[in-house]
Structure formats: C-alpha cells, structure tokens
Amino acid sequence: MRVDRVRLEAVADILQHRLQEALEQPGRRVRFVLRTSPSDGVQVFLTYRPDGRLVLAIRRPGGKEDPREIQALAQHMGLEIREGPMEMAGRVPRPRVGPRKYLVAFCEPGRTG
C-alpha cells in the first residue's frame, strides 16, 4: 500500500519527532521505516543540509516509489517541497543490480500544515 493512502495522522507524532531530530543535528541522516501493511513498508531518510534545505528521500524495497507518497509525507511533516520529487541513485554500486534508487525532494522546513 502506498504511504499517501495510509492515515498519516496516526503517525504524525513520529514524523514530527524525526523531523525535529534532523533539524537539531545538521548533516546527520535520520532514517526510519513507515509500515504500510504487515508485509510492506517505505524507508524514509531526512538530512538537514548546511544551506538550510532539508532532503527528504524515500525508498520502497522491491517496489516502485510514487511521487504522491513523498508529497504526502512532506505535507504531514509541515514541509514545503522546493525541488523535486526526482529519482536519484545511491552512491554504492551493487553487483548485477546497480545502485539503489531513491525518490528525493528538497524541502524547506517551517511551513505549518
């Protein structure tokens, strides 16, 4: 199931806590998994960069990410997407399958939503 179809209000406190954790520690990557069903989940990554932009990335192991998922997460975290979402590749190449793919959006924190 896609993240934008899940009741994100139920995990709003987790989303806000992770966002606050990323904002308090610039440069550090905050990672967590949002379970969308007992057998499915989405990996979420947050990094607050020194230039004031927040990088929000998602990865669905074994599946395809949908731009609506990252937009729903940004909205529930109170973020405004400034650039993206766009597909980007990870830095570590893997034998026979290549680097991992992520859906990435560059956001600005602070918008109330």
PDB file of N, CA and C in Angstrom:
ATOM      1  N   MET A   1       0.849  -1.179   0.000  1.00  0.00           N
ATOM      2  CA  MET A   1       0.000   0.000   0.000  1.00  0.00           C
ATOM      3  C   MET A   1       0.894   1.241   0.000  1.00  0.00           C
ATOM      4  N   ARG A   2       0.450   2.265  -0.714  1.00  0.00           N
ATOM      5  CA  ARG A   2       1.228   3.498  -0.775  1.00  0.00           C
ATOM      6  C   ARG A   2       1.050   4.321   0.499  1.00  0.00           C
ATOM      7  N   VAL A   3       2.079   5.109   0.813  1.00  0.00           N
ATOM      8  CA  VAL A   3       2.073   5.942   2.020  1.00  0.00           C
ATOM      9  C   VAL A   3       0.946   6.964   1.976  1.00  0.00           C
ATOM     10  N   ASP A   4       0.648   7.531   0.800  1.00  0.00           N
ATOM     11  CA  ASP A   4      -0.385   8.554   0.723  1.00  0.00           C
ATOM     12  C   ASP A   4      -1.780   7.987   0.942  1.00  0.00           C
ATOM     13  N   ARG A   5      -1.924   6.666   0.960  1.00  0.00           N
ATOM     14  CA  ARG A   5      -3.217   6.034   1.232  1.00  0.00           C
ATOM     15  C   ARG A   5      -3.362   5.603   2.682  1.00  0.00           C
ATOM     16  N   VAL A   6      -2.297   5.776   3.462  1.00  0.00           N
ATOM     17  CA  VAL A   6      -2.306   5.422   4.877  1.00  0.00           C
ATOM     18  C   VAL A   6      -2.711   6.647   5.683  1.00  0.00           C
ATOM     19  N   ARG A   7      -3.359   6.439   6.817  1.00  0.00           N
ATOM     20  CA  ARG A   7      -3.717   7.559   7.699  1.00  0.00           C
ATOM     21  C   ARG A   7      -2.457   8.052   8.395  1.00  0.00           C
ATOM     22  N   LEU A   8      -1.846   9.052   7.823  1.00  0.00           N
ATOM     23  CA  LEU A   8      -0.603   9.581   8.392  1.00  0.00           C
ATOM     24  C   LEU A   8      -0.839  10.358   9.678  1.00  0.00           C
ATOM     25  N   GLU A   9      -2.074  10.726   9.953  1.00  0.00           N
ATOM     26  CA  GLU A   9      -2.377  11.407  11.212  1.00  0.00           C
ATOM     27  C   GLU A   9      -2.039  10.502  12.390  1.00  0.00           C
ATOM     28  N   ALA A  10      -2.137   9.188  12.188  1.00  0.00           N
ATOM     29  CA  ALA A  10      -1.860   8.232  13.258  1.00  0.00           C
ATOM     30  C   ALA A  10      -0.380   8.209  13.636  1.00  0.00           C
ATOM     31  N   VAL A  11       0.487   8.597  12.706  1.00  0.00           N
ATOM     32  CA  VAL A  11       1.925   8.595  12.981  1.00  0.00           C
ATOM     33  C   VAL A  11       2.500  10.007  12.933  1.00  0.00           C
ATOM     34  N   ALA A  12       1.661  11.019  13.061  1.00  0.00           N
ATOM     35  CA  ALA A  12       2.108  12.413  12.964  1.00  0.00           C
ATOM     36  C   ALA A  12       3.150  12.744  14.021  1.00  0.00           C
ATOM     37  N   ASP A  13       3.004  12.208  15.233  1.00  0.00           N
ATOM     38  CA  ASP A  13       3.982  12.500  16.277  1.00  0.00           C
ATOM     39  C   ASP A  13       5.345  11.888  15.950  1.00  0.00           C
ATOM     40  N   ILE A  14       5.365  10.720  15.327  1.00  0.00           N
ATOM     41  CA  ILE A  14       6.619  10.096  14.913  1.00  0.00           C
ATOM     42  C   ILE A  14       7.277  10.929  13.817  1.00  0.00           C
ATOM     43  N   LEU A  15       6.488  11.375  12.852  1.00  0.00           N
ATOM     44  CA  LEU A  15       7.015  12.197  11.761  1.00  0.00           C
ATOM     45  C   LEU A  15       7.608  13.497  12.292  1.00  0.00           C
ATOM     46  N   GLN A  16       6.899  14.150  13.209  1.00  0.00           N
ATOM     47  CA  GLN A  16       7.382  15.405  13.775  1.00  0.00           C
ATOM     48  C   GLN A  16       8.644  15.196  14.611  1.00  0.00           C
ATOM     49  N   HIS A  17       8.696  14.095  15.358  1.00  0.00           N
ATOM     50  CA  HIS A  17       9.877  13.800  16.168  1.00  0.00           C
ATOM     51  C   HIS A  17      11.100  13.571  15.280  1.00  0.00           C
ATOM     52  N   ARG A  18      10.933  12.803  14.220  1.00  0.00           N
ATOM     53  CA  ARG A  18      12.051  12.537  13.301  1.00  0.00           C
ATOM     54  C   ARG A  18      12.497  13.811  12.593  1.00  0.00           C
ATOM     55  N   LEU A  19      11.552  14.655  12.217  1.00  0.00           N
ATOM     56  CA  LEU A  19      11.890  15.933  11.585  1.00  0.00           C
ATOM     57  C   LEU A  19      12.682  16.805  12.554  1.00  0.00           C
ATOM     58  N   GLN A  20      12.234  16.886  13.784  1.00  0.00           N
ATOM     59  CA  GLN A  20      12.931  17.680  14.803  1.00  0.00           C
ATOM     60  C   GLN A  20      14.337  17.143  15.046  1.00  0.00           C
ATOM     61  N   GLU A  21      14.460  15.818  15.045  1.00  0.00           N
ATOM     62  CA  GLU A  21      15.760  15.177  15.221  1.00  0.00           C
ATOM     63  C   GLU A  21      16.722  15.576  14.092  1.00  0.00           C
ATOM     64  N   ALA A  22      16.222  15.616  12.855  1.00  0.00           N
ATOM     65  CA  ALA A  22      17.055  16.007  11.714  1.00  0.00           C
ATOM     66  C   ALA A  22      17.433  17.483  11.789  1.00  0.00           C
ATOM     67  N   LEU A  23      16.498  18.335  12.207  1.00  0.00           N
ATOM     68  CA  LEU A  23      16.765  19.773  12.283  1.00  0.00           C
ATOM     69  C   LEU A  23      17.767  20.113  13.378  1.00  0.00           C
ATOM     70  N   GLU A  24      17.784  19.333  14.452  1.00  0.00           N
ATOM     71  CA  GLU A  24      18.689  19.590  15.571  1.00  0.00           C
ATOM     72  C   GLU A  24      20.112  19.118  15.289  1.00  0.00           C
ATOM     73  N   GLN A  25      20.278  18.232  14.307  1.00  0.00           N
ATOM     74  CA  GLN A  25      21.594  17.675  14.014  1.00  0.00           C
ATOM     75  C   GLN A  25      21.889  17.817  12.520  1.00  0.00           C
ATOM     76  N   PRO A  26      22.246  19.018  12.063  1.00  0.00           N
ATOM     77  CA  PRO A  26      22.522  19.227  10.633  1.00  0.00           C
ATOM     78  C   PRO A  26      23.613  18.294  10.118  1.00  0.00           C
ATOM     79  N   GLY A  27      23.394  17.783   8.928  1.00  0.00           N
ATOM     80  CA  GLY A  27      24.352  16.893   8.300  1.00  0.00           C
ATOM     81  C   GLY A  27      24.158  15.428   8.626  1.00  0.00           C
ATOM     82  N   ARG A  28      23.426  15.119   9.680  1.00  0.00           N
ATOM     83  CA  ARG A  28      23.196  13.729  10.078  1.00  0.00           C
ATOM     84  C   ARG A  28      21.961  13.191   9.362  1.00  0.00           C
ATOM     85  N   ARG A  29      22.051  11.970   8.882  1.00  0.00           N
ATOM     86  CA  ARG A  29      20.920  11.335   8.199  1.00  0.00           C
ATOM     87  C   ARG A  29      20.048  10.619   9.227  1.00  0.00           C
ATOM     88  N   VAL A  30      18.777  10.956   9.247  1.00  0.00           N
ATOM     89  CA  VAL A  30      17.811  10.306  10.128  1.00  0.00           C
ATOM     90  C   VAL A  30      17.025   9.318   9.275  1.00  0.00           C
ATOM     91  N   ARG A  31      17.004   8.062   9.699  1.00  0.00           N
ATOM     92  CA  ARG A  31      16.331   7.021   8.928  1.00  0.00           C
ATOM     93  C   ARG A  31      15.264   6.351   9.778  1.00  0.00           C
ATOM     94  N   PHE A  32      14.161   5.991   9.122  1.00  0.00           N
ATOM     95  CA  PHE A  32      13.131   5.204   9.780  1.00  0.00           C
ATOM     96  C   PHE A  32      12.271   4.533   8.719  1.00  0.00           C
ATOM     97  N   VAL A  33      11.465   3.581   9.141  1.00  0.00           N
ATOM     98  CA  VAL A  33      10.609   2.829   8.230  1.00  0.00           C
ATOM     99  C   VAL A  33       9.164   3.072   8.621  1.00  0.00           C
ATOM    100  N   LEU A  34       8.344   3.395   7.636  1.00  0.00           N
ATOM    101  CA  LEU A  34       6.899   3.503   7.840  1.00  0.00           C
ATOM    102  C   LEU A  34       6.255   2.242   7.280  1.00  0.00           C
ATOM    103  N   ARG A  35       5.648   1.482   8.142  1.00  0.00           N
ATOM    104  CA  ARG A  35       4.957   0.270   7.701  1.00  0.00           C
ATOM    105  C   ARG A  35       3.608   0.662   7.101  1.00  0.00           C
ATOM    106  N   THR A  36       3.360   0.196   5.877  1.00  0.00           N
ATOM    107  CA  THR A  36       2.080   0.481   5.231  1.00  0.00           C
ATOM    108  C   THR A  36       1.162  -0.727   5.281  1.00  0.00           C
ATOM    109  N   SER A  37       1.719  -1.889   5.583  1.00  0.00           N
ATOM    110  CA  SER A  37       0.956  -3.114   5.802  1.00  0.00           C
ATOM    111  C   SER A  37       1.892  -4.075   6.529  1.00  0.00           C
ATOM    112  N   PRO A  38       1.388  -5.222   6.985  1.00  0.00           N
ATOM    113  CA  PRO A  38       2.276  -6.153   7.690  1.00  0.00           C
ATOM    114  C   PRO A  38       3.458  -6.638   6.841  1.00  0.00           C
ATOM    115  N   SER A  39       3.311  -6.632   5.525  1.00  0.00           N
ATOM    116  CA  SER A  39       4.387  -7.148   4.682  1.00  0.00           C
ATOM    117  C   SER A  39       5.042  -6.067   3.826  1.00  0.00           C
ATOM    118  N   ASP A  40       4.710  -4.808   4.046  1.00  0.00           N
ATOM    119  CA  ASP A  40       5.213  -3.754   3.182  1.00  0.00           C
ATOM    120  C   ASP A  40       5.581  -2.528   4.015  1.00  0.00           C
ATOM    121  N   GLY A  41       6.571  -1.801   3.536  1.00  0.00           N
ATOM    122  CA  GLY A  41       6.976  -0.583   4.220  1.00  0.00           C
ATOM    123  C   GLY A  41       7.775   0.313   3.305  1.00  0.00           C
ATOM    124  N   VAL A  42       7.966   1.553   3.757  1.00  0.00           N
ATOM    125  CA  VAL A  42       8.715   2.536   2.997  1.00  0.00           C
ATOM    126  C   VAL A  42       9.834   3.056   3.892  1.00  0.00           C
ATOM    127  N   GLN A  43      11.051   3.070   3.375  1.00  0.00           N
ATOM    128  CA  GLN A  43      12.176   3.621   4.105  1.00  0.00           C
ATOM    129  C   GLN A  43      12.182   5.129   3.873  1.00  0.00           C
ATOM    130  N   VAL A  44      12.327   5.902   4.948  1.00  0.00           N
ATOM    131  CA  VAL A  44      12.316   7.365   4.868  1.00  0.00           C
ATOM    132  C   VAL A  44      13.646   7.876   5.405  1.00  0.00           C
ATOM    133  N   PHE A  45      14.221   8.850   4.695  1.00  0.00           N
ATOM    134  CA  PHE A  45      15.508   9.430   5.066  1.00  0.00           C
ATOM    135  C   PHE A  45      15.368  10.946   5.106  1.00  0.00           C
ATOM    136  N   LEU A  46      15.870  11.575   6.156  1.00  0.00           N
ATOM    137  CA  LEU A  46      15.861  13.028   6.305  1.00  0.00           C
ATOM    138  C   LEU A  46      17.283  13.504   6.595  1.00  0.00           C
ATOM    139  N   THR A  47      17.717  14.547   5.881  1.00  0.00           N
ATOM    140  CA  THR A  47      19.007  15.160   6.148  1.00  0.00           C
ATOM    141  C   THR A  47      18.849  16.666   6.043  1.00  0.00           C
ATOM    142  N   TYR A  48      19.219  17.374   7.096  1.00  0.00           N
ATOM    143  CA  TYR A  48      19.184  18.840   7.083  1.00  0.00           C
ATOM    144  C   TYR A  48      20.553  19.327   6.673  1.00  0.00           C
ATOM    145  N   ARG A  49      20.629  19.985   5.524  1.00  0.00           N
ATOM    146  CA  ARG A  49      21.905  20.428   4.973  1.00  0.00           C
ATOM    147  C   ARG A  49      22.275  21.807   5.496  1.00  0.00           C
ATOM    148  N   PRO A  50      23.573  22.131   5.483  1.00  0.00           N
ATOM    149  CA  PRO A  50      24.035  23.441   5.970  1.00  0.00           C
ATOM    150  C   PRO A  50      23.447  24.624   5.201  1.00  0.00           C
ATOM    151  N   ASP A  51      23.004  24.406   3.951  1.00  0.00           N
ATOM    152  CA  ASP A  51      22.423  25.504   3.170  1.00  0.00           C
ATOM    153  C   ASP A  51      20.980  25.798   3.561  1.00  0.00           C
ATOM    154  N   GLY A  52      20.445  25.088   4.563  1.00  0.00           N
ATOM    155  CA  GLY A  52      19.100  25.354   5.051  1.00  0.00           C
ATOM    156  C   GLY A  52      18.016  24.530   4.384  1.00  0.00           C
ATOM    157  N   ARG A  53      18.398  23.667   3.445  1.00  0.00           N
ATOM    158  CA  ARG A  53      17.407  22.810   2.797  1.00  0.00           C
ATOM    159  C   ARG A  53      17.385  21.453   3.472  1.00  0.00           C
ATOM    160  N   LEU A  54      16.219  20.873   3.479  1.00  0.00           N
ATOM    161  CA  LEU A  54      16.037  19.556   4.055  1.00  0.00           C
ATOM    162  C   LEU A  54      15.851  18.571   2.915  1.00  0.00           C
ATOM    163  N   VAL A  55      16.622  17.498   2.926  1.00  0.00           N
ATOM    164  CA  VAL A  55      16.499  16.456   1.906  1.00  0.00           C
ATOM    165  C   VAL A  55      15.589  15.380   2.470  1.00  0.00           C
ATOM    166  N   LEU A  56      14.493  15.127   1.786  1.00  0.00           N
ATOM    167  CA  LEU A  56      13.546  14.075   2.145  1.00  0.00           C
ATOM    168  C   LEU A  56      13.614  13.034   1.039  1.00  0.00           C
ATOM    169  N   ALA A  57      13.961  11.801   1.401  1.00  0.00           N
ATOM    170  CA  ALA A  57      14.082  10.730   0.418  1.00  0.00           C
ATOM    171  C   ALA A  57      13.310   9.518   0.901  1.00  0.00           C
ATOM    172  N   ILE A  58      12.728   8.793  -0.053  1.00  0.00           N
ATOM    173  CA  ILE A  58      12.035   7.553   0.290  1.00  0.00           C
ATOM    174  C   ILE A  58      12.529   6.447  -0.626  1.00  0.00           C
ATOM    175  N   ARG A  59      12.418   5.236  -0.130  1.00  0.00           N
ATOM    176  CA  ARG A  59      12.785   4.062  -0.904  1.00  0.00           C
ATOM    177  C   ARG A  59      11.835   2.945  -0.523  1.00  0.00           C
ATOM    178  N   ARG A  60      11.300   2.295  -1.521  1.00  0.00           N
ATOM    179  CA  ARG A  60      10.410   1.159  -1.298  1.00  0.00           C
ATOM    180  C   ARG A  60      11.156  -0.091  -1.763  1.00  0.00           C
ATOM    181  N   PRO A  61      11.697  -0.883  -0.836  1.00  0.00           N
ATOM    182  CA  PRO A  61      12.428  -2.091  -1.234  1.00  0.00           C
ATOM    183  C   PRO A  61      11.539  -3.042  -2.029  1.00  0.00           C
ATOM    184  N   GLY A  62      12.023  -3.410  -3.180  1.00  0.00           N
ATOM    185  CA  GLY A  62      11.276  -4.356  -4.005  1.00  0.00           C
ATOM    186  C   GLY A  62      10.091  -3.757  -4.718  1.00  0.00           C
ATOM    187  N   GLY A  63       9.954  -2.449  -4.747  1.00  0.00           N
ATOM    188  CA  GLY A  63       8.806  -1.829  -5.394  1.00  0.00           C
ATOM    189  C   GLY A  63       9.157  -0.500  -6.003  1.00  0.00           C
ATOM    190  N   LYS A  64       8.163   0.184  -6.511  1.00  0.00           N
ATOM    191  CA  LYS A  64       8.355   1.478  -7.164  1.00  0.00           C
ATOM    192  C   LYS A  64       7.778   2.563  -6.271  1.00  0.00           C
ATOM    193  N   GLU A  65       8.556   3.628  -6.072  1.00  0.00           N
ATOM    194  CA  GLU A  65       8.087   4.760  -5.285  1.00  0.00           C
ATOM    195  C   GLU A  65       7.151   5.608  -6.142  1.00  0.00           C
ATOM    196  N   ASP A  66       6.189   6.236  -5.492  1.00  0.00           N
ATOM    197  CA  ASP A  66       5.231   7.088  -6.176  1.00  0.00           C
ATOM    198  C   ASP A  66       5.437   8.525  -5.676  1.00  0.00           C
ATOM    199  N   PRO A  67       5.469   9.530  -6.572  1.00  0.00           N
ATOM    200  CA  PRO A  67       5.647  10.912  -6.127  1.00  0.00           C
ATOM    201  C   PRO A  67       4.598  11.374  -5.120  1.00  0.00           C
ATOM    202  N   ARG A  68       3.396  10.798  -5.178  1.00  0.00           N
ATOM    203  CA  ARG A  68       2.350  11.183  -4.221  1.00  0.00           C
ATOM    204  C   ARG A  68       2.725  10.795  -2.796  1.00  0.00           C
ATOM    205  N   GLU A  69       3.547   9.746  -2.647  1.00  0.00           N
ATOM    206  CA  GLU A  69       3.975   9.323  -1.315  1.00  0.00           C
ATOM    207  C   GLU A  69       4.859  10.382  -0.662  1.00  0.00           C
ATOM    208  N   ILE A  70       5.832  10.873  -1.394  1.00  0.00           N
ATOM    209  CA  ILE A  70       6.750  11.862  -0.831  1.00  0.00           C
ATOM    210  C   ILE A  70       6.036  13.194  -0.595  1.00  0.00           C
ATOM    211  N   GLN A  71       5.070  13.534  -1.442  1.00  0.00           N
ATOM    212  CA  GLN A  71       4.296  14.758  -1.251  1.00  0.00           C
ATOM    213  C   GLN A  71       3.428  14.663  -0.001  1.00  0.00           C
ATOM    214  N   ALA A  72       2.827  13.506   0.239  1.00  0.00           N
ATOM    215  CA  ALA A  72       2.004  13.317   1.438  1.00  0.00           C
ATOM    216  C   ALA A  72       2.862  13.387   2.702  1.00  0.00           C
ATOM    217  N   LEU A  73       4.047  12.781   2.669  1.00  0.00           N
ATOM    218  CA  LEU A  73       4.938  12.840   3.831  1.00  0.00           C
ATOM    219  C   LEU A  73       5.365  14.278   4.114  1.00  0.00           C
ATOM    220  N   ALA A  74       5.756  15.003   3.079  1.00  0.00           N
ATOM    221  CA  ALA A  74       6.179  16.393   3.266  1.00  0.00           C
ATOM    222  C   ALA A  74       5.046  17.221   3.859  1.00  0.00           C
ATOM    223  N   GLN A  75       3.844  17.035   3.355  1.00  0.00           N
ATOM    224  CA  GLN A  75       2.699  17.797   3.857  1.00  0.00           C
ATOM    225  C   GLN A  75       2.451  17.512   5.337  1.00  0.00           C
ATOM    226  N   HIS A  76       2.511  16.252   5.738  1.00  0.00           N
ATOM    227  CA  HIS A  76       2.254  15.908   7.133  1.00  0.00           C
ATOM    228  C   HIS A  76       3.410  16.277   8.063  1.00  0.00           C
ATOM    229  N   MET A  77       4.576  16.515   7.504  1.00  0.00           N
ATOM    230  CA  MET A  77       5.706  16.960   8.317  1.00  0.00           C
ATOM    231  C   MET A  77       5.784  18.472   8.380  1.00  0.00           C
ATOM    232  N   GLY A  78       4.927  19.166   7.636  1.00  0.00           N
ATOM    233  CA  GLY A  78       4.959  20.615   7.623  1.00  0.00           C
ATOM    234  C   GLY A  78       6.070  21.171   6.757  1.00  0.00           C
ATOM    235  N   LEU A  79       6.419  20.453   5.698  1.00  0.00           N
ATOM    236  CA  LEU A  79       7.489  20.870   4.800  1.00  0.00           C
ATOM    237  C   LEU A  79       6.911  21.351   3.475  1.00  0.00           C
ATOM    238  N   GLU A  80       7.639  22.234   2.846  1.00  0.00           N
ATOM    239  CA  GLU A  80       7.248  22.716   1.529  1.00  0.00           C
ATOM    240  C   GLU A  80       8.300  22.253   0.526  1.00  0.00           C
ATOM    241  N   ILE A  81       7.876  21.481  -0.464  1.00  0.00           N
ATOM    242  CA  ILE A  81       8.803  20.967  -1.472  1.00  0.00           C
ATOM    243  C   ILE A  81       9.193  22.104  -2.403  1.00  0.00           C
ATOM    244  N   ARG A  82      10.493  22.345  -2.522  1.00  0.00           N
ATOM    245  CA  ARG A  82      11.020  23.392  -3.394  1.00  0.00           C
ATOM    246  C   ARG A  82      11.576  22.829  -4.687  1.00  0.00           C
ATOM    247  N   GLU A  83      12.051  21.590  -4.643  1.00  0.00           N
ATOM    248  CA  GLU A  83      12.654  20.978  -5.814  1.00  0.00           C
ATOM    249  C   GLU A  83      12.353  19.481  -5.779  1.00  0.00           C
ATOM    250  N   GLY A  84      11.810  18.950  -6.867  1.00  0.00           N
ATOM    251  CA  GLY A  84      11.530  17.522  -6.930  1.00  0.00           C
ATOM    252  C   GLY A  84      10.048  17.265  -6.835  1.00  0.00           C
ATOM    253  N   PRO A  85       9.647  16.075  -6.631  1.00  0.00           N
ATOM    254  CA  PRO A  85      10.434  14.872  -6.398  1.00  0.00           C
ATOM    255  C   PRO A  85      11.106  14.373  -7.679  1.00  0.00           C
ATOM    256  N   MET A  86      12.292  13.803  -7.489  1.00  0.00           N
ATOM    257  CA  MET A  86      13.064  13.258  -8.604  1.00  0.00           C
ATOM    258  C   MET A  86      13.717  11.958  -8.169  1.00  0.00           C
ATOM    259  N   GLU A  87      13.956  11.089  -9.133  1.00  0.00           N
ATOM    260  CA  GLU A  87      14.602   9.825  -8.832  1.00  0.00           C
ATOM    261  C   GLU A  87      16.116  10.031  -8.852  1.00  0.00           C
ATOM    262  N   MET A  88      16.775   9.503  -7.826  1.00  0.00           N
ATOM    263  CA  MET A  88      18.232   9.602  -7.746  1.00  0.00           C
ATOM    264  C   MET A  88      18.786   8.230  -7.381  1.00  0.00           C
ATOM    265  N   ALA A  89      20.030   7.999  -7.747  1.00  0.00           N
ATOM    266  CA  ALA A  89      20.693   6.726  -7.455  1.00  0.00           C
ATOM    267  C   ALA A  89      21.601   6.893  -6.251  1.00  0.00           C
ATOM    268  N   GLY A  90      21.745   5.825  -5.501  1.00  0.00           N
ATOM    269  CA  GLY A  90      22.644   5.819  -4.360  1.00  0.00           C
ATOM    270  C   GLY A  90      24.099   5.802  -4.803  1.00  0.00           C
ATOM    271  N   ARG A  91      24.998   5.981  -3.866  1.00  0.00           N
ATOM    272  CA  ARG A  91      26.430   6.047  -4.176  1.00  0.00           C
ATOM    273  C   ARG A  91      27.097   4.686  -4.259  1.00  0.00           C
ATOM    274  N   VAL A  92      26.522   3.674  -3.643  1.00  0.00           N
ATOM    275  CA  VAL A  92      27.172   2.368  -3.575  1.00  0.00           C
ATOM    276  C   VAL A  92      26.652   1.465  -4.693  1.00  0.00           C
ATOM    277  N   PRO A  93      27.514   1.125  -5.643  1.00  0.00           N
ATOM    278  CA  PRO A  93      27.071   0.204  -6.690  1.00  0.00           C
ATOM    279  C   PRO A  93      26.981  -1.221  -6.143  1.00  0.00           C
ATOM    280  N   ARG A  94      25.964  -1.939  -6.560  1.00  0.00           N
ATOM    281  CA  ARG A  94      25.792  -3.322  -6.132  1.00  0.00           C
ATOM    282  C   ARG A  94      26.011  -4.236  -7.339  1.00  0.00           C
ATOM    283  N   PRO A  95      26.638  -5.378  -7.129  1.00  0.00           N
ATOM    284  CA  PRO A  95      26.882  -6.286  -8.261  1.00  0.00           C
ATOM    285  C   PRO A  95      25.578  -6.721  -8.925  1.00  0.00           C
ATOM    286  N   ARG A  96      25.553  -6.689 -10.226  1.00  0.00           N
ATOM    287  CA  ARG A  96      24.458  -7.160 -11.094  1.00  0.00           C
ATOM    288  C   ARG A  96      23.184  -6.329 -11.036  1.00  0.00           C
ATOM    289  N   VAL A  97      22.948  -5.528 -10.011  1.00  0.00           N
ATOM    290  CA  VAL A  97      21.692  -4.769  -9.933  1.00  0.00           C
ATOM    291  C   VAL A  97      21.898  -3.257  -9.941  1.00  0.00           C
ATOM    292  N   GLY A  98      23.136  -2.809  -9.729  1.00  0.00           N
ATOM    293  CA  GLY A  98      23.411  -1.373  -9.743  1.00  0.00           C
ATOM    294  C   GLY A  98      23.062  -0.711  -8.425  1.00  0.00           C
ATOM    295  N   PRO A  99      23.193   0.617  -8.357  1.00  0.00           N
ATOM    296  CA  PRO A  99      22.922   1.335  -7.107  1.00  0.00           C
ATOM    297  C   PRO A  99      21.434   1.362  -6.779  1.00  0.00           C
ATOM    298  N   ARG A 100      21.136   1.545  -5.503  1.00  0.00           N
ATOM    299  CA  ARG A 100      19.735   1.650  -5.071  1.00  0.00           C
ATOM    300  C   ARG A 100      19.131   2.938  -5.617  1.00  0.00           C
ATOM    301  N   LYS A 101      17.823   2.923  -5.879  1.00  0.00           N
ATOM    302  CA  LYS A 101      17.105   4.088  -6.382  1.00  0.00           C
ATOM    303  C   LYS A 101      16.274   4.691  -5.246  1.00  0.00           C
ATOM    304  N   TYR A 102      16.251   6.017  -5.195  1.00  0.00           N
ATOM    305  CA  TYR A 102      15.502   6.744  -4.178  1.00  0.00           C
ATOM    306  C   TYR A 102      14.662   7.809  -4.869  1.00  0.00           C
ATOM    307  N   LEU A 103      13.555   8.175  -4.269  1.00  0.00           N
ATOM    308  CA  LEU A 103      12.764   9.312  -4.709  1.00  0.00           C
ATOM    309  C   LEU A 103      13.083  10.441  -3.733  1.00  0.00           C
ATOM    310  N   VAL A 104      13.598  11.557  -4.255  1.00  0.00           N
ATOM    311  CA  VAL A 104      14.146  12.615  -3.418  1.00  0.00           C
ATOM    312  C   VAL A 104      13.430  13.932  -3.673  1.00  0.00           C
ATOM    313  N   ALA A 105      13.194  14.683  -2.608  1.00  0.00           N
ATOM    314  CA  ALA A 105      12.642  16.043  -2.711  1.00  0.00           C
ATOM    315  C   ALA A 105      13.452  16.945  -1.781  1.00  0.00           C
ATOM    316  N   PHE A 106      13.758  18.147  -2.264  1.00  0.00           N
ATOM    317  CA  PHE A 106      14.444  19.150  -1.456  1.00  0.00           C
ATOM    318  C   PHE A 106      13.371  20.076  -0.904  1.00  0.00           C
ATOM    319  N   CYS A 107      13.332  20.206   0.407  1.00  0.00           N
ATOM    320  CA  CYS A 107      12.251  20.929   1.080  1.00  0.00           C
ATOM    321  C   CYS A 107      12.792  22.061   1.922  1.00  0.00           C
ATOM    322  N   GLU A 108      11.864  22.920   2.330  1.00  0.00           N
ATOM    323  CA  GLU A 108      12.164  23.958   3.321  1.00  0.00           C
ATOM    324  C   GLU A 108      11.316  23.693   4.542  1.00  0.00           C
ATOM    325  N   PRO A 109      11.954  23.641   5.710  1.00  0.00           N
ATOM    326  CA  PRO A 109      11.185  23.407   6.939  1.00  0.00           C
ATOM    327  C   PRO A 109      10.481  24.677   7.402  1.00  0.00           C
ATOM    328  N   GLY A 110       9.505  24.482   8.286  1.00  0.00           N
ATOM    329  CA  GLY A 110       8.901  25.621   8.935  1.00  0.00           C
ATOM    330  C   GLY A 110       7.500  25.982   8.508  1.00  0.00           C
ATOM    331  N   ARG A 111       7.021  25.410   7.419  1.00  0.00           N
ATOM    332  CA  ARG A 111       5.654  25.690   6.993  1.00  0.00           C
ATOM    333  C   ARG A 111       4.701  24.900   7.882  1.00  0.00           C
ATOM    334  N   THR A 112       3.685  25.545   8.370  1.00  0.00           N
ATOM    335  CA  THR A 112       2.709  24.842   9.198  1.00  0.00           C
ATOM    336  C   THR A 112       1.681  24.213   8.295  1.00  0.00           C
ATOM    337  N   GLY A 113       1.321  23.011   8.567  1.00  0.00           N
ATOM    338  CA  GLY A 113       0.401  22.347   7.669  1.00  0.00           C
ATOM    339  C   GLY A 113      -0.393  21.353   8.399  1.00  0.00           C
TER     340      GLY A 113
END
